[in-house]
Coordinates of C-alpha atoms in Angstrom, one line a residue:
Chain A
X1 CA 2.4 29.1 -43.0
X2 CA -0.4 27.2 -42.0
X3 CA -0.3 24.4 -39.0
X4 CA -1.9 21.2 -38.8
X5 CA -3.6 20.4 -35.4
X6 CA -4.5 24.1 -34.5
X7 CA -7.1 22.7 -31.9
X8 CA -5.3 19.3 -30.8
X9 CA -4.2 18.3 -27.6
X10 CA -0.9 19.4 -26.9
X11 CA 2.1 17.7 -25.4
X12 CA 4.6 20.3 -23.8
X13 CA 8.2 18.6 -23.3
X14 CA 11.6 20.2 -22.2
X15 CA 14.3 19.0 -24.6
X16 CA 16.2 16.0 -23.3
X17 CA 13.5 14.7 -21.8
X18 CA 11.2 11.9 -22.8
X19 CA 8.0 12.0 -24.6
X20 CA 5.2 9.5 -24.1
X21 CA 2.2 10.1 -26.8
X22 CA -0.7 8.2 -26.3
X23 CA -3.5 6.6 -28.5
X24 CA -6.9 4.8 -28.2
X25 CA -7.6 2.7 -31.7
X26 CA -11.4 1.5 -32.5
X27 CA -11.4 -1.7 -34.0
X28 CA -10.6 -5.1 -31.8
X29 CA -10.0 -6.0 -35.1
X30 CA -7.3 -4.3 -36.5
X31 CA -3.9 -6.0 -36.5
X32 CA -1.3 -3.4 -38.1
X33 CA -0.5 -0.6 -36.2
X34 CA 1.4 2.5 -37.1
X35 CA 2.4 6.2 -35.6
X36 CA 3.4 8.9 -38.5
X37 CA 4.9 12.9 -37.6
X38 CA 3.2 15.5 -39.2
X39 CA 4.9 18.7 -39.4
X40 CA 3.1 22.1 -41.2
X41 CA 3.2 21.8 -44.6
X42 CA 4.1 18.6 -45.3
X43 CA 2.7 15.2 -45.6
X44 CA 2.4 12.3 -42.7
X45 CA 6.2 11.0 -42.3
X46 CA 6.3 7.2 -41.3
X47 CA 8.1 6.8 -37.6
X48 CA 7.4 3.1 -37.2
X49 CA 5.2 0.3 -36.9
X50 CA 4.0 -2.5 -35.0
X51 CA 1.9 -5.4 -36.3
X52 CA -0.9 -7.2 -33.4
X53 CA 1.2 -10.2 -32.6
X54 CA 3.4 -8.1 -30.9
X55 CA 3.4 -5.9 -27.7
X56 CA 6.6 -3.6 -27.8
X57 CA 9.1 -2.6 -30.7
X58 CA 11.9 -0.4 -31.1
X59 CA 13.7 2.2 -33.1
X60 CA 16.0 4.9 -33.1
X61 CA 15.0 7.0 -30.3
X62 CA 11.4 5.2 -30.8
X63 CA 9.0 2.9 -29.1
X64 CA 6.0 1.6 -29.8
X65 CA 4.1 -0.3 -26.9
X66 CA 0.4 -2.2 -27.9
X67 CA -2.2 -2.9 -25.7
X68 CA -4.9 -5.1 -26.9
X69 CA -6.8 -5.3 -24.5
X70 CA -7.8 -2.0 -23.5
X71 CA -7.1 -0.5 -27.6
X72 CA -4.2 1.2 -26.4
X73 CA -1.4 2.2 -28.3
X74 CA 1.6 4.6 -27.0
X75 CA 4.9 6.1 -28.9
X76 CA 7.7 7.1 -26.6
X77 CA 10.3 9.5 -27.9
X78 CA 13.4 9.3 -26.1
X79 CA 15.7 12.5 -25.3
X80 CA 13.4 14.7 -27.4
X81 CA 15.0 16.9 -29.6
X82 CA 13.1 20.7 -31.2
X83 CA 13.2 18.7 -34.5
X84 CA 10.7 16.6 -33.0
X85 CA 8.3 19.0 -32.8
X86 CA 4.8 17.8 -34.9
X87 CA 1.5 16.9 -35.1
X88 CA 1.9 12.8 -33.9
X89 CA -0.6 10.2 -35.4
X90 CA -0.9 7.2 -34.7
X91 CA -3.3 4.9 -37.5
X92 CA -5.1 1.3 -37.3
X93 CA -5.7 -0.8 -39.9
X94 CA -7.1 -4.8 -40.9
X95 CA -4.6 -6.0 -43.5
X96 CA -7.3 -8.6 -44.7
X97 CA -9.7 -5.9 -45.6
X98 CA -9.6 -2.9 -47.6
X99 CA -6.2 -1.8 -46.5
X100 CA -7.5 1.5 -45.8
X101 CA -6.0 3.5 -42.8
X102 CA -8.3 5.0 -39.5
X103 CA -6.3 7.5 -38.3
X104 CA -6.5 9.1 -34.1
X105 CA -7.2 12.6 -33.7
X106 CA -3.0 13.6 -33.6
X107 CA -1.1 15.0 -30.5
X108 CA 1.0 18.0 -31.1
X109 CA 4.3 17.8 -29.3
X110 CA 5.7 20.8 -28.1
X111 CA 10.0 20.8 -27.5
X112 CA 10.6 23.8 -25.2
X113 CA 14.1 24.8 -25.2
Chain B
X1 CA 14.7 7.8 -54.6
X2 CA 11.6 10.1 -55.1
X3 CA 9.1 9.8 -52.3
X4 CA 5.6 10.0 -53.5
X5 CA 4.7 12.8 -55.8
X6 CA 1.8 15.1 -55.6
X7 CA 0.5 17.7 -57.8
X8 CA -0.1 20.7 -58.2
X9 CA 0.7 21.8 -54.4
X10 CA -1.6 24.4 -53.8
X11 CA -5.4 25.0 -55.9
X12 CA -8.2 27.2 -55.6
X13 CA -11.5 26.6 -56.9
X14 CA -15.0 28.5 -56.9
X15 CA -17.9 26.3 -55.9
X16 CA -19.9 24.1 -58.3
X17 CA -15.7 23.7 -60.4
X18 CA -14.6 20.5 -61.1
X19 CA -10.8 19.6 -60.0
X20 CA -8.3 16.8 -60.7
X21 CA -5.4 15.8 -58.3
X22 CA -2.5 13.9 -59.5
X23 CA 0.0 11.4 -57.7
X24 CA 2.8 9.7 -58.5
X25 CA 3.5 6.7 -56.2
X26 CA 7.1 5.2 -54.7
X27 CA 8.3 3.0 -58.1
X28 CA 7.5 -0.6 -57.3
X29 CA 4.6 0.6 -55.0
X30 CA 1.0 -1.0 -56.5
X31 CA -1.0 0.2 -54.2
X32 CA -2.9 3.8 -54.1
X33 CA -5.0 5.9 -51.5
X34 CA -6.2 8.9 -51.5
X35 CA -7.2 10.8 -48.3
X36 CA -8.7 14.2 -47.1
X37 CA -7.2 15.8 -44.4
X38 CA -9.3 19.0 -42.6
X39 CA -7.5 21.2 -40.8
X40 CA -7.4 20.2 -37.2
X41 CA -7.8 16.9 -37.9
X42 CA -6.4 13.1 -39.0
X43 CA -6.7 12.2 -42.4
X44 CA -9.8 10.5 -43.3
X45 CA -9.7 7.5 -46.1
X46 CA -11.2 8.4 -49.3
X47 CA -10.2 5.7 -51.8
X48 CA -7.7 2.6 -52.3
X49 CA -6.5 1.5 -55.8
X50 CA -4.7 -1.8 -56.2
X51 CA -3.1 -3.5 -59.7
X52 CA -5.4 -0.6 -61.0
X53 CA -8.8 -1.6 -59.7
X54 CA -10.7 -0.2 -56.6
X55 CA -10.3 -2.1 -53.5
X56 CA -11.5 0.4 -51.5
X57 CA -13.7 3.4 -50.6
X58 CA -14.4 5.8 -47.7
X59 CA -17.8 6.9 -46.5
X60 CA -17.4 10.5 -49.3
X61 CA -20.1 11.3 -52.3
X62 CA -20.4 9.9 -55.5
X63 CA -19.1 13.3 -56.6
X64 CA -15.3 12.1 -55.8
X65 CA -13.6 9.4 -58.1
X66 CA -10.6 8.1 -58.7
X67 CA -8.6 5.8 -61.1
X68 CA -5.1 4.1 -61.3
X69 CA -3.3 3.9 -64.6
X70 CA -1.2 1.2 -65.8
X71 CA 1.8 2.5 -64.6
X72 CA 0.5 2.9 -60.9
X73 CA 0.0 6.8 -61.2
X74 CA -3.1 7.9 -59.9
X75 CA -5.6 11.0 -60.2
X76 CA -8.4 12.0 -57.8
X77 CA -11.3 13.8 -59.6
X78 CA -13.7 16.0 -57.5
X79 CA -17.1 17.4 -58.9
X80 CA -19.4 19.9 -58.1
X81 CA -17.3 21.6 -55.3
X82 CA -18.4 22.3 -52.1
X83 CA -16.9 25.0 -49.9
X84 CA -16.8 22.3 -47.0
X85 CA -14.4 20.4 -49.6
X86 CA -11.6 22.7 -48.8
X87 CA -9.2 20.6 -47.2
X88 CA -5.3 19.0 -47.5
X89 CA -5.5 15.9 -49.9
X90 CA -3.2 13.4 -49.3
X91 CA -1.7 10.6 -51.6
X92 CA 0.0 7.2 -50.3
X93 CA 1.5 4.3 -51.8
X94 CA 2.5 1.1 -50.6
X95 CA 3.8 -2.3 -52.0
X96 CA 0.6 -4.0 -51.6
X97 CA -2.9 -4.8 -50.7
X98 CA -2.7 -6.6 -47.5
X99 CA 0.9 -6.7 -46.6
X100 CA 1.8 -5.3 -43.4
X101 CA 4.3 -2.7 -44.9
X102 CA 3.6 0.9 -44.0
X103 CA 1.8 3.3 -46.6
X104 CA 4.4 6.4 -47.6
X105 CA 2.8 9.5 -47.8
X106 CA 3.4 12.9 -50.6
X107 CA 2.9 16.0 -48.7
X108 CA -0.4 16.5 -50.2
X109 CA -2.3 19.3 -52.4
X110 CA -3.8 22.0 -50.7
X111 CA -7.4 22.9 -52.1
X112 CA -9.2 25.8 -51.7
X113 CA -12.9 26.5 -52.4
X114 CA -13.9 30.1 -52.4

């Protein structure tokens, strides 16, 4: 079937270990944050989010860190599993304006057995 | 619950065609976007559609519209084809305009210009 992110930068991982997927967002002005999986064939899945008021936040397995000062957003995946294999984006957005989401250029995360 | 709805899944189309995609947002979700997605790439915002009025638009030609229908539903309508049109096209819905709740994607249709 066809893949999303044939030319992306790839993030090779053994299983167990942890994952740390970085982003660089555009706009100072953004203040909702949010990191979605990707796998071939299907549409971006939701993994979690963080809003500008905050610095770290986390989920199952999940964390989301936020730097505003240098535009730097990171998702670390704890114990990855093969299942988390995808395409990883992470999107910005200004709730005040037209709602619309800028997404990064995606990591692929590779789980080697 | 159904997650957002897309159709059809998969569409090819000769150059110059006209095409219309359809989506079916989360029930209670008022809000609408549409997105292309390139292969290789992140998706790229196309259109937002709130309470059934435009709130939004991407930097794309006049040749792609949209609208929202009363009952939040929502169908993209691309004309004169381009082969560079190609691409995944991806509906989301969320609650609102404005409210920091995450948009929830469909896994797209996947259209094809020969």
């Amino acid at each position: 079937g066809e893949s999303v992110g044939l030319h992306l930068p790839t993030l090779s991982v053994q299983e167990g270990d942890n994952s740390i997927i970085n982003c660089a967002y555009s706009n100072s002005a953004s203040d909702y944050f949010i990191w979605y999986k990707q796998e071939s064939g299907k549409g971006p899945q939701f993994i979690i989010d963080i809003r500008s008021n905050m610095d770290k936040r986390q989920g199952q397995r999940v964390t989301v860190l936020l730097n505003k000062t240098v535009k730097h957003l990171s998702l670390q995946i704890a114990a990855t599993q093969p299942g988390d294999s995808a395409v990883y984006f992470c999107a910005e957005t200004f709730t005040s304006g037209t709602y619309k989401y800028i997404f990064g250029t995606g990591t692929r995360l590779k789980v080697l057995a | 619950d159904a997650g957002v709805t897309q159709s059809p899944t998969h569409l090819i189309k000769t150059r110059g065609q006209q095409v219309t995609l359809r989506c079916s947002p989360i029930s209670g979700h008022k809000s609408v976007s549409w997105y292309q997605q390139v292969l290789g790439q992140g998706p790229q915002f196309i259109f937002q559609y709130y309470e059934k009025e435009e709130r939004g638009r991407g930097n794309f030609p006049d040749r792609f519209s949209a609208r929202q229908f009363p009952n939040y539903s929502s169908e993209l309508n691309v004309n004169a084809l381009l082969l560079g049109d190609s691409a995944l096209y991806l509906c989301a819905s969320s609650l609102g305009q404005g409210v920091n709740q995450p948009q929830h994607f469909g896994d797209g249709t996947r259209l094809s210009i020969l």
